[in-house]
Every structure is written in C-alpha cells, then in structure tokens.
Coordinates of N, CA and C and ligand atoms in Angstrom, one line a residue:
M1 N 77.3 99.2 119.8 CA 77.9 97.9 120.3 C 79.4 98.0 120.1
N2 N 79.8 98.7 119.0 CA 81.2 98.7 118.7 C 82.1 99.2 119.8
W3 N 81.7 100.3 120.4 CA 82.5 100.8 121.5 C 82.6 99.8 122.7
L4 N 81.5 99.1 122.9 CA 81.5 98.1 124.0 C 82.5 97.0 123.7
F5 N 82.4 96.5 122.4 CA 83.3 95.5 122.0 C 84.8 95.9 122.1
S6 N 85.1 97.1 121.7 CA 86.5 97.5 121.8 C 86.9 97.9 123.2
F7 N 85.9 98.2 124.0 CA 86.1 98.4 125.5 C 86.5 97.1 126.1
L8 N 85.7 96.0 125.8 CA 86.0 94.7 126.4 C 87.2 94.0 125.8
F9 N 87.3 94.2 124.5 CA 88.4 93.5 123.8 C 89.2 94.6 123.0
P10 N 90.0 95.4 123.7 CA 90.8 96.4 123.0 C 91.8 95.8 122.0
P11 N 91.9 96.5 120.8 CA 92.9 96.0 119.9 C 94.3 96.1 120.4
H12 N 95.1 95.1 120.0 CA 96.5 95.1 120.5 C 97.5 95.2 119.3
C13 N 98.6 95.7 119.6 CA 99.7 95.9 118.6 C 100.2 94.4 118.3
A14 N 100.4 94.2 117.0 CA 100.9 92.8 116.6 C 102.3 92.6 116.9
G15 N 103.0 93.7 117.2 CA 104.4 93.5 117.6 C 104.7 93.3 119.0
C16 N 104.1 94.1 119.9 CA 104.5 94.0 121.3 C 103.3 93.7 122.2
G17 N 102.1 93.8 121.7 CA 100.9 93.4 122.5 C 100.3 94.6 123.3
C18 N 100.9 95.8 123.2 CA 100.3 96.9 123.9 C 99.0 97.3 123.2
E19 N 98.2 98.1 123.9 CA 96.9 98.5 123.4 C 97.1 99.5 122.3
V20 N 96.4 99.4 121.2 CA 96.4 100.4 120.1 C 95.0 100.9 119.8
Q21 N 95.0 102.0 118.9 CA 93.7 102.6 118.6 C 92.8 101.7 117.8
S22 N 93.4 101.1 116.7 CA 92.5 100.3 115.9 C 93.1 98.9 115.5
E23 N 92.3 98.0 115.3 CA 92.7 96.6 115.0 C 93.6 96.5 113.8
G24 N 94.7 95.8 113.9 CA 95.6 95.6 112.8 C 96.8 96.5 112.8
T25 N 96.7 97.6 113.5 CA 97.8 98.6 113.4 C 98.9 98.3 114.4
L26 N 100.1 98.8 114.2 CA 101.2 98.6 115.1 C 101.3 99.9 116.0
C27 N 101.9 99.7 117.2 CA 102.1 100.9 118.0 C 103.3 101.7 117.4
E28 N 103.5 102.9 117.8 CA 104.5 103.8 117.2 C 105.9 103.2 117.2
S29 N 106.2 102.6 118.3 CA 107.6 102.1 118.5 C 107.8 100.9 117.6
C30 N 106.8 100.0 117.5 CA 107.0 98.8 116.6 C 106.9 99.2 115.1
Y31 N 106.2 100.3 114.8 CA 106.1 100.8 113.5 C 107.5 101.3 113.1
E32 N 108.1 102.2 113.9 CA 109.4 102.8 113.6 C 110.5 101.7 113.5
Q33 N 110.3 100.6 114.3 CA 111.3 99.5 114.2 C 111.4 98.9 112.9
V34 N 110.3 98.7 112.2 CA 110.3 98.0 110.9 C 110.2 98.9 109.6
L35 N 109.8 100.2 109.8 CA 109.7 101.1 108.7 C 111.0 101.2 108.0
H36 N 111.1 100.9 106.7 CA 112.4 101.1 106.0 C 112.1 101.2 104.5
I37 N 111.8 102.4 104.1 CA 111.4 102.7 102.7 C 112.7 102.7 101.9
R38 N 112.8 101.8 100.9 CA 114.0 101.8 100.2 C 113.8 101.2 98.8
K39 N 114.8 101.6 97.9 CA 114.8 101.0 96.6 C 115.6 99.7 96.6
L40 N 115.1 98.6 96.2 CA 115.9 97.3 96.3 C 116.7 97.2 95.0
K41 N 117.7 96.4 95.1 CA 118.5 96.1 93.9 C 117.7 95.1 93.0
S42 N 117.5 95.5 91.8 CA 116.8 94.6 90.9 C 117.8 93.7 90.1
N43 N 117.4 92.4 90.0 CA 118.3 91.6 89.2 C 117.5 91.1 88.0
S44 N 116.6 92.0 87.5 CA 115.9 91.8 86.3 C 116.0 93.0 85.4
L45 N 116.2 92.7 84.1 CA 116.2 93.8 83.1 C 114.8 94.4 82.8
D46 N 113.8 93.6 83.1 CA 112.4 94.0 82.8 C 111.8 94.9 83.8
L47 N 112.4 94.9 85.0 CA 111.9 95.8 86.1 C 112.7 97.0 86.3
D48 N 112.1 98.2 86.1 CA 112.8 99.4 86.2 C 113.2 99.7 87.7
E49 N 112.3 99.5 88.6 CA 112.6 99.8 90.0 C 111.8 98.9 90.9
I50 N 112.3 98.5 92.1 CA 111.5 97.8 93.1 C 111.6 98.6 94.4
W51 N 110.5 98.9 95.0 CA 110.5 99.6 96.3 C 109.9 98.7 97.3
S52 N 110.5 98.8 98.5 CA 109.9 98.1 99.7 C 109.7 99.1 100.8
L53 N 108.7 98.8 101.6 CA 108.4 99.8 102.7 C 108.8 99.4 104.1
S54 N 109.1 98.1 104.3 CA 109.5 97.7 105.7 C 110.3 96.5 105.7
E55 N 111.0 96.3 106.8 CA 111.7 95.0 107.0 C 110.8 93.9 107.4
Y56 N 110.9 92.8 106.8 CA 110.0 91.7 107.1 C 110.4 91.0 108.4
S57 N 110.0 91.7 109.5 CA 110.4 91.1 110.8 C 109.4 91.7 111.9
H58 N 109.5 91.3 113.1 CA 108.7 91.8 114.2 C 107.2 91.8 113.9
G59 N 106.6 93.0 114.2 CA 105.2 93.2 114.1 C 104.7 93.0 112.7
I60 N 105.4 93.5 111.7 CA 104.8 93.4 110.3 C 104.8 92.0 109.8
R61 N 105.8 91.2 110.3 CA 105.8 89.8 109.9 C 104.6 89.1 110.5
T62 N 104.3 89.4 111.8 CA 103.1 88.8 112.4 C 101.8 89.2 111.6
I63 N 101.7 90.5 111.2 CA 100.6 91.0 110.5 C 100.4 90.2 109.2
M64 N 101.5 90.1 108.4 CA 101.4 89.4 107.1 C 101.0 87.9 107.3
H65 N 101.6 87.3 108.3 CA 101.4 85.9 108.6 C 99.9 85.7 109.0
D66 N 99.4 86.6 109.8 CA 98.0 86.5 110.3 C 97.0 86.7 109.1
I67 N 97.3 87.6 108.2 CA 96.4 87.8 107.0 C 96.4 86.5 106.1
K68 N 97.6 86.0 105.9 CA 97.7 84.9 105.0 C 97.3 83.5 105.5
F69 N 97.6 83.3 106.8 CA 97.4 81.9 107.3 C 96.4 81.8 108.4
N70 N 96.0 82.9 109.0 CA 95.0 82.9 110.1 C 93.7 83.6 109.8
G71 N 93.5 83.9 108.6 CA 92.2 84.5 108.2 C 91.9 85.9 108.8
K72 N 92.9 86.5 109.3 CA 92.7 87.8 110.0 C 92.8 89.0 109.0
K73 N 91.7 89.1 108.2 CA 91.7 90.1 107.1 C 91.9 91.5 107.7
E74 N 91.3 91.8 108.9 CA 91.4 93.2 109.4 C 92.8 93.6 109.7
R75 N 93.7 92.7 109.7 CA 95.1 93.1 110.0 C 95.7 93.8 108.8
A76 N 95.1 93.7 107.6 CA 95.6 94.4 106.4 C 95.7 95.9 106.7
Q77 N 94.9 96.4 107.6 CA 95.0 97.9 107.9 C 96.4 98.3 108.4
G78 N 97.1 97.3 108.9 CA 98.4 97.6 109.4 C 99.4 98.1 108.3
A79 N 99.1 97.8 107.0 CA 99.9 98.3 106.0 C 99.7 99.8 105.6
A80 N 98.5 100.3 106.0 CA 98.1 101.7 105.6 C 99.2 102.7 106.0
P81 N 99.7 102.8 107.3 CA 100.6 103.8 107.6 C 101.9 103.8 106.8
F82 N 102.3 102.6 106.4 CA 103.5 102.5 105.5 C 103.3 103.1 104.2
L83 N 102.1 102.8 103.6 CA 101.7 103.3 102.3 C 101.5 104.8 102.3
Q84 N 100.9 105.3 103.4 CA 100.7 106.7 103.5 C 102.0 107.4 103.6
E85 N 103.0 106.9 104.3 CA 104.3 107.5 104.4 C 105.0 107.5 103.0
F86 N 104.8 106.5 102.2 CA 105.3 106.4 100.8 C 104.6 107.4 99.9
S87 N 103.3 107.6 100.1 CA 102.6 108.6 99.3 C 103.3 110.0 99.4
L88 N 103.7 110.3 100.6 CA 104.3 111.7 100.7 C 105.6 111.8 99.9
M89 N 106.3 110.7 99.6 CA 107.5 110.8 98.8 C 107.3 110.6 97.3
L90 N 106.1 110.2 96.9 CA 105.9 109.8 95.5 C 106.2 110.9 94.5
S91 N 105.7 112.2 94.8 CA 105.9 113.2 93.8 C 107.4 113.5 93.5
D92 N 108.2 113.3 94.5 CA 109.7 113.4 94.3 C 110.3 112.2 93.6
L93 N 109.9 111.0 94.1 CA 110.5 109.8 93.7 C 110.1 109.4 92.2
W94 N 108.9 109.5 91.9 CA 108.4 109.1 90.6 C 107.9 110.2 89.8
Q95 N 108.8 111.2 89.5 CA 108.3 112.3 88.7 C 107.9 112.0 87.3
D96 N 108.6 111.0 86.7 CA 108.3 110.6 85.3 C 107.4 109.3 85.3
F97 N 106.9 109.0 86.4 CA 106.1 107.7 86.4 C 104.8 107.8 87.2
I98 N 103.7 107.7 86.5 CA 102.4 107.6 87.1 C 101.7 106.4 86.5
P99 N 101.6 105.3 87.2 CA 101.1 104.1 86.6 C 99.7 104.2 85.9
D100 N 99.6 103.7 84.7 CA 98.3 103.6 84.1 C 97.6 102.4 84.8
Y101 N 98.3 101.3 85.0 CA 97.7 100.1 85.6 C 98.5 99.6 86.8
V102 N 97.8 99.2 87.8 CA 98.4 98.5 88.9 C 98.0 97.1 88.9
I103 N 99.0 96.2 88.9 CA 98.7 94.8 88.7 C 99.1 94.0 90.0
P104 N 98.2 93.4 90.7 CA 98.5 92.6 91.9 C 99.1 91.2 91.5
V105 N 100.1 90.8 92.2 CA 100.7 89.5 92.0 C 99.6 88.5 92.4
P106 N 99.2 87.5 91.5 CA 98.1 86.7 91.9 C 98.5 85.5 92.7
I107 N 97.5 84.9 93.4 CA 97.8 83.6 94.1 C 97.0 82.5 93.3
N108 N 97.3 81.3 93.5 CA 96.6 80.3 92.7 C 95.2 80.0 93.2
S109 N 94.4 79.4 92.3 CA 92.9 79.3 92.6 C 92.6 78.5 93.9
E110 N 93.5 77.5 94.1 CA 93.4 76.7 95.3 C 93.5 77.5 96.6
K111 N 94.5 78.3 96.6 CA 94.7 79.2 97.8 C 93.6 80.2 97.9
L112 N 93.2 80.7 96.7 CA 92.1 81.7 96.7 C 90.9 81.2 97.3
R113 N 90.6 79.9 97.0 CA 89.4 79.2 97.5 C 89.5 79.0 99.0
T114 N 90.6 78.5 99.5 CA 90.7 78.2 101.0 C 90.9 79.5 101.8
R115 N 91.6 80.5 101.2 CA 91.8 81.8 102.0 C 90.7 82.7 101.8
G116 N 90.0 82.7 100.7 CA 88.9 83.5 100.4 C 89.2 84.9 99.8
Y117 N 90.5 85.2 99.8 CA 90.9 86.5 99.2 C 92.4 86.4 98.8
N118 N 92.8 87.4 98.0 CA 94.2 87.6 97.7 C 94.6 88.7 98.7
Q119 N 95.6 88.4 99.5 CA 96.0 89.4 100.5 C 96.6 90.6 99.9
V120 N 97.1 90.5 98.7 CA 97.7 91.7 98.0 C 96.6 92.7 97.8
E121 N 95.4 92.2 97.4 CA 94.3 93.1 97.2 C 93.9 93.9 98.5
L122 N 93.8 93.1 99.6 CA 93.5 93.7 100.9 C 94.5 94.8 101.3
L123 N 95.7 94.5 101.0 CA 96.8 95.4 101.5 C 96.8 96.7 100.6
F124 N 96.6 96.6 99.3 CA 96.8 97.7 98.4 C 95.6 98.5 97.8
K125 N 94.5 97.8 97.7 CA 93.5 98.3 96.8 C 93.0 99.7 97.2
E126 N 92.7 99.8 98.5 CA 92.2 101.1 99.0 C 93.2 102.2 98.8
W127 N 94.4 101.9 99.0 CA 95.5 103.0 98.8 C 95.6 103.4 97.3
I128 N 95.5 102.4 96.5 CA 95.6 102.6 95.0 C 94.4 103.5 94.6
Y129 N 93.3 103.2 95.2 CA 92.1 104.0 94.8 C 92.3 105.5 95.3
M130 N 92.9 105.6 96.5 CA 93.2 107.0 97.0 C 94.2 107.7 96.1
Q131 N 95.1 107.0 95.5 CA 96.1 107.6 94.6 C 95.4 108.1 93.3
Q132 N 94.4 107.3 92.9 CA 93.7 107.6 91.7 C 92.9 108.9 91.9
K133 N 92.2 109.0 93.1 CA 91.4 110.2 93.4 C 92.3 111.4 93.5
R134 N 93.5 111.2 94.1 CA 94.4 112.3 94.3 C 94.9 112.8 92.9
Y135 N 95.2 111.9 92.1 CA 95.6 112.2 90.7 C 94.6 113.1 90.0
W136 N 93.3 112.7 90.1 CA 92.3 113.5 89.4 C 92.1 114.9 90.1
L137 N 92.3 114.9 91.4 CA 92.1 116.2 92.0 C 93.2 117.2 91.6
N138 N 94.4 116.6 91.2 CA 95.5 117.5 90.8 C 95.7 117.5 89.3
A139 N 94.8 116.9 88.6 CA 95.0 116.8 87.1 C 94.9 118.2 86.5
T140 N 95.7 118.4 85.4 CA 95.5 119.7 84.7 C 94.3 119.6 83.8
K141 N 93.9 120.8 83.3 CA 92.7 120.8 82.4 C 92.9 119.9 81.2
D142 N 94.1 119.9 80.6 CA 94.4 119.0 79.5 C 94.2 117.6 79.8
E143 N 94.8 117.2 80.9 CA 94.7 115.8 81.4 C 93.3 115.4 81.6
A144 N 92.5 116.3 82.2 CA 91.1 116.0 82.6 C 90.3 115.8 81.3
E145 N 90.6 116.7 80.3 CA 89.8 116.6 79.0 C 90.1 115.3 78.3
N146 N 91.4 114.9 78.4 CA 91.8 113.7 77.7 C 91.6 112.4 78.5
L147 N 90.4 112.3 79.0 CA 90.1 111.3 80.1 C 90.5 109.9 79.7
N148 N 90.2 109.5 78.6 CA 90.5 108.1 78.2 C 91.9 107.7 78.2
S149 N 92.8 108.6 77.7 CA 94.2 108.2 77.6 C 94.9 108.5 78.9
S150 N 94.3 109.2 79.8 CA 95.1 109.5 81.0 C 94.5 109.0 82.3
L151 N 93.6 108.0 82.2 CA 93.1 107.4 83.4 C 94.2 106.7 84.1
K152 N 94.6 107.1 85.2 CA 95.8 106.5 85.9 C 95.4 105.6 87.1
W153 N 96.4 104.9 87.6 CA 96.2 104.1 88.8 C 95.0 103.2 88.8
Q154 N 94.8 102.5 87.6 CA 93.7 101.6 87.5 C 94.1 100.2 88.0
W155 N 93.3 99.7 88.9 CA 93.6 98.4 89.4 C 93.2 97.4 88.4
L156 N 94.2 96.5 88.0 CA 93.9 95.5 86.9 C 94.4 94.1 87.3
D157 N 93.4 93.4 87.8 CA 93.7 92.0 88.3 C 93.7 91.1 87.0
C158 N 94.8 91.1 86.2 CA 94.7 90.5 84.9 C 95.5 89.2 84.8
L159 N 96.1 88.8 85.9 CA 96.9 87.6 85.8 C 96.4 86.4 86.6
N160 N 96.7 85.2 86.1 CA 96.4 84.0 86.8 C 97.6 83.3 87.3
K161 N 97.5 82.5 88.4 CA 98.6 81.6 88.7 C 98.0 80.2 88.8
S162 N 98.6 79.3 88.0 CA 98.1 77.9 88.0 C 98.5 77.2 89.3
N163 N 97.8 76.1 89.6 CA 98.2 75.3 90.7 C 99.3 74.4 90.3
T164 N 100.5 74.5 90.9 CA 101.6 73.7 90.5 C 101.5 72.3 91.1
T165 N 101.9 71.3 90.3 CA 101.8 70.0 90.8 C 103.1 69.4 91.4
T166 N 104.3 69.8 90.7 CA 105.5 69.3 91.2 C 106.0 70.2 92.4
A167 N 106.4 69.6 93.5 CA 107.0 70.3 94.6 C 108.2 71.0 94.2
M168 N 108.3 72.3 94.5 CA 109.5 73.1 94.0 C 110.8 72.6 94.5
W169 N 110.9 72.0 95.7 CA 112.2 71.6 96.2 C 112.7 70.4 95.5
E170 N 111.9 69.7 94.7 CA 112.3 68.6 93.9 C 113.1 69.0 92.6
L171 N 113.0 70.3 92.3 CA 113.5 70.7 91.0 C 114.8 71.4 91.2
T172 N 115.6 71.4 90.1 CA 116.9 72.2 90.0 C 116.5 73.7 89.9
K173 N 117.5 74.6 90.2 CA 117.2 76.0 90.2 C 116.6 76.5 88.8
Q174 N 117.2 75.9 87.7 CA 116.8 76.3 86.4 C 115.3 75.8 86.1
D175 N 115.1 74.6 86.5 CA 113.7 74.1 86.4 C 112.7 74.8 87.2
R176 N 113.1 75.3 88.4 CA 112.2 76.1 89.2 C 111.8 77.4 88.6
I177 N 112.7 78.0 87.9 CA 112.4 79.3 87.2 C 111.5 79.0 86.1
K178 N 111.8 77.9 85.3 CA 111.0 77.6 84.2 C 109.5 77.2 84.7
N179 N 109.5 76.5 85.7 CA 108.2 76.1 86.3 C 107.4 77.3 86.7
L180 N 108.1 78.2 87.4 CA 107.5 79.5 87.9 C 107.0 80.3 86.7
S181 N 107.7 80.4 85.6 CA 107.3 81.2 84.5 C 106.1 80.6 83.8
L182 N 106.0 79.3 83.9 CA 104.8 78.6 83.2 C 103.6 78.8 84.1
A183 N 103.8 79.1 85.4 CA 102.6 79.2 86.3 C 101.8 80.5 86.1
Y184 N 102.4 81.5 85.5 CA 101.7 82.8 85.4 C 101.2 83.1 84.0
S185 N 100.0 83.6 83.8 CA 99.5 83.8 82.5 C 98.4 84.9 82.6
Y186 N 98.1 85.5 81.4 CA 97.0 86.5 81.4 C 95.7 85.8 81.5
K187 N 94.7 86.4 82.2 CA 93.4 85.8 82.3 C 92.7 85.9 80.9
Q188 N 93.0 86.9 80.2 CA 92.4 87.0 78.8 C 93.5 87.6 77.9
E189 N 93.5 87.1 76.6 CA 94.5 87.5 75.7 C 94.5 89.0 75.4
N190 N 93.3 89.7 75.5 CA 93.3 91.1 75.1 C 93.9 92.0 76.1
Y191 N 94.3 91.5 77.3 CA 95.0 92.3 78.2 C 96.4 92.7 77.7
K192 N 97.0 91.9 76.9 CA 98.3 92.1 76.3 C 98.3 93.4 75.5
R193 N 97.3 93.6 74.8 CA 97.2 94.8 73.9 C 96.9 96.1 74.8
L194 N 96.1 95.9 75.9 CA 95.8 96.9 76.8 C 97.0 97.5 77.5
L195 N 98.0 96.7 77.7 CA 99.2 97.1 78.5 C 100.3 97.8 77.6
R196 N 100.1 97.7 76.3 CA 101.1 98.2 75.3 C 101.4 99.7 75.6
E197 N 102.7 100.0 75.7 CA 103.1 101.4 75.9 C 102.6 102.0 77.2
K198 N 102.2 101.2 78.1 CA 101.7 101.8 79.4 C 102.7 101.7 80.5
Q199 N 102.5 102.5 81.5 CA 103.3 102.4 82.7 C 102.6 101.5 83.7
I200 N 103.4 100.5 84.2 CA 102.8 99.5 85.1 C 103.4 99.4 86.4
L201 N 102.6 99.3 87.4 CA 103.1 99.1 88.8 C 102.6 97.7 89.3
L202 N 103.6 96.9 89.6 CA 103.3 95.6 90.2 C 103.3 95.7 91.7
V203 N 102.3 95.1 92.3 CA 102.3 95.1 93.8 C 102.2 93.7 94.4
D204 N 103.0 93.5 95.5 CA 103.0 92.2 96.2 C 103.2 92.5 97.7
D205 N 102.9 91.5 98.5 CA 103.0 91.7 99.9 C 104.5 91.6 100.3
I206 N 105.2 90.6 99.9 CA 106.6 90.4 100.4 C 107.6 90.1 99.2
Y207 N 108.7 90.7 99.3 CA 109.8 90.5 98.3 C 110.9 89.7 98.9
T208 N 111.2 88.5 98.5 CA 112.3 87.8 99.0 C 113.4 87.6 98.0
T209 N 113.3 86.5 97.2 CA 114.4 86.3 96.2 C 114.1 87.1 94.9
G210 N 112.9 87.5 94.7 CA 112.6 88.3 93.5 C 112.2 87.4 92.4
A211 N 112.2 86.1 92.5 CA 112.0 85.2 91.4 C 110.6 85.4 90.8
T212 N 109.6 85.5 91.7 CA 108.2 85.7 91.2 C 108.1 87.0 90.5
M213 N 108.6 88.1 91.1 CA 108.4 89.4 90.5 C 109.1 89.4 89.1
N214 N 110.3 88.8 89.0 CA 111.1 88.8 87.8 C 110.3 88.1 86.7
V215 N 109.7 87.0 87.0 CA 109.0 86.2 86.0 C 107.7 86.9 85.5
I216 N 107.1 87.6 86.5 CA 105.9 88.4 86.1 C 106.3 89.6 85.3
A217 N 107.3 90.3 85.7 CA 107.8 91.4 84.9 C 108.1 91.0 83.5
K218 N 108.7 89.9 83.3 CA 109.1 89.4 82.0 C 107.9 89.2 81.1
L219 N 106.9 88.5 81.7 CA 105.6 88.3 81.0 C 104.9 89.6 80.6
I220 N 104.9 90.6 81.5 CA 104.3 91.8 81.2 C 105.1 92.6 80.1
K221 N 106.4 92.6 80.2 CA 107.2 93.3 79.3 C 107.0 92.8 77.9
E222 N 106.6 91.6 77.7 CA 106.3 91.0 76.4 C 105.2 91.8 75.7
S223 N 104.4 92.5 76.5 CA 103.3 93.3 75.9 C 103.8 94.7 75.5
K224 N 105.1 94.9 75.4 CA 105.8 96.1 75.0 C 105.3 97.3 75.9
T225 N 105.3 97.1 77.1 CA 105.0 98.2 78.1 C 106.1 99.3 78.1
E226 N 105.7 100.5 78.6 CA 106.7 101.5 78.6 C 107.7 101.4 79.8
K227 N 107.1 101.1 80.9 CA 107.9 101.0 82.2 C 107.2 100.1 83.1
I228 N 108.0 99.4 83.9 CA 107.4 98.5 85.0 C 108.2 98.8 86.3
K229 N 107.4 99.2 87.3 CA 108.0 99.3 88.6 C 107.2 98.4 89.6
A230 N 107.9 98.1 90.7 CA 107.2 97.2 91.7 C 107.2 97.8 93.0
L231 N 106.2 97.5 93.8 CA 106.1 98.0 95.2 C 105.7 96.8 96.1
T232 N 106.4 96.6 97.2 CA 106.0 95.6 98.1 C 106.0 96.2 99.5
I233 N 105.1 95.6 100.4 CA 105.0 96.1 101.7 C 106.3 95.8 102.5
S234 N 106.8 94.6 102.3 CA 108.0 94.1 103.1 C 109.0 93.5 102.2
S235 N 110.2 93.4 102.7 CA 111.2 92.6 102.1 C 112.2 92.1 103.1
G236 N 112.8 90.9 102.8 CA 113.7 90.3 103.7 C 113.4 88.8 103.8
A237 N 114.2 88.1 104.6 CA 114.0 86.7 104.8 C 112.8 86.4 105.6
Ligands
ZN1 ZN1 104.1 97.5 119.6

C-alpha cells in the first residue's frame, strides 16, 4: 500500500513544493540554499564550542515549524542530510573530543504532553546512535577492552524544564536570565556525579540568542565536566 500512497500523494519539498523522494526532506536546491555548517561565536565561558548546520530560513524553517507546531513528526527526517554532512567533518573538527554523553535540551512537561515528543530527540537520536556504532566499529583493542570507561555517544535525557508561570516579556533582561536558569534542573541528583570529568555534547533544534544554551552549560559545568560542546540544526532569527 505504501507505493500506492506515495504514488497518489507524493512527498513534497518543504522549501519549494517540488516532488521529492521521501517525506520531510528538502530538494537539492533548497538544501544547498540553507546548508551552512559553521562554528558560532560563544558568549559563554562554560561552552567550549557551538556548531550550527544551517540557516534558520526557507525550507528548514518550515520543517522545524511543522515538527514543533503542526505535529508532523516525519519531517524530522529533513535534518538527516545536514547531520550526515557534519559526520564527514567530525574526525577533523573534533580530534580531541568524542562525547561521553549527549544531552538534549529539554522542553517543559506541558509542551511535552501537548506535543507528545521533544523535537530534539526526533532530530538527533538516530544520528547519535549511528555515531555510537561508528565509534565502536573503529575502536582500538584497548578502547574496546575498557568498555565501561569508554562507552561514547550515550544519549542522556537527564534534564528537566519546569513550566514557567511569569510571562518572560514582563521581566527585565536580568530577571529573564535568572528565571531561565531556575527553570532547568537535573531529573536526578546522581546525574551530577555521572557527568564529572566527562565530555558532553548538548543538542538543540535552533540557536538564537544562546540564552538557553548558556544557562544549561552553566548548570552542567557545575558537575566539573571536562568539556562541553553544543550542536544545533539551525541558527538565526
Ligand atoms: Zn525545494
């Protein structure tokens, strides 16, 4: 039935509307238009690097919007080509960095209930799992024997975001940051110890002002981590 469905309702590019191979992906020209893998300027001492894969505009903006607000989970596949492109650069870019843990930026429980998922998980989890497999295929004998201490690329959904009561626009900039830092916490106290001296990768869908990422990096750094880097699918206004 699948072939009949896609024959009758062929998937369309979220950017220009032309027919594409699979649901959620962009056509080549729309993909090239937004692809922009770059290191962003960090304004946090807790974050070692922030990487973004695309400009938040055109097709990728539609994809992100559809996943978050229109319940179109299948559109998360649209992030895969960007992540694959980034994989090819990883061994050069991050020679001294292989994350022990990958931490998704959480959404609050109210959003989680109405949306049914955290979009960050949909966008990244499969790719992270692929990195983990690739790491093991390339692991040296020593690394493989030392399994417990070198298990890399582990997905760790360890943070909570509380439901904020005060509307952010009612607050001064300083109060906004304070409010934001109070919103994030560990799901369990023992995660703090787990992250000690580890390399951490934070993942999020979009990077704009960096306020959220900075607050989370600060919280995680308190666990005396070795390094924290961040990766987002898109950045921009
Ligand atoms: Zn297109």
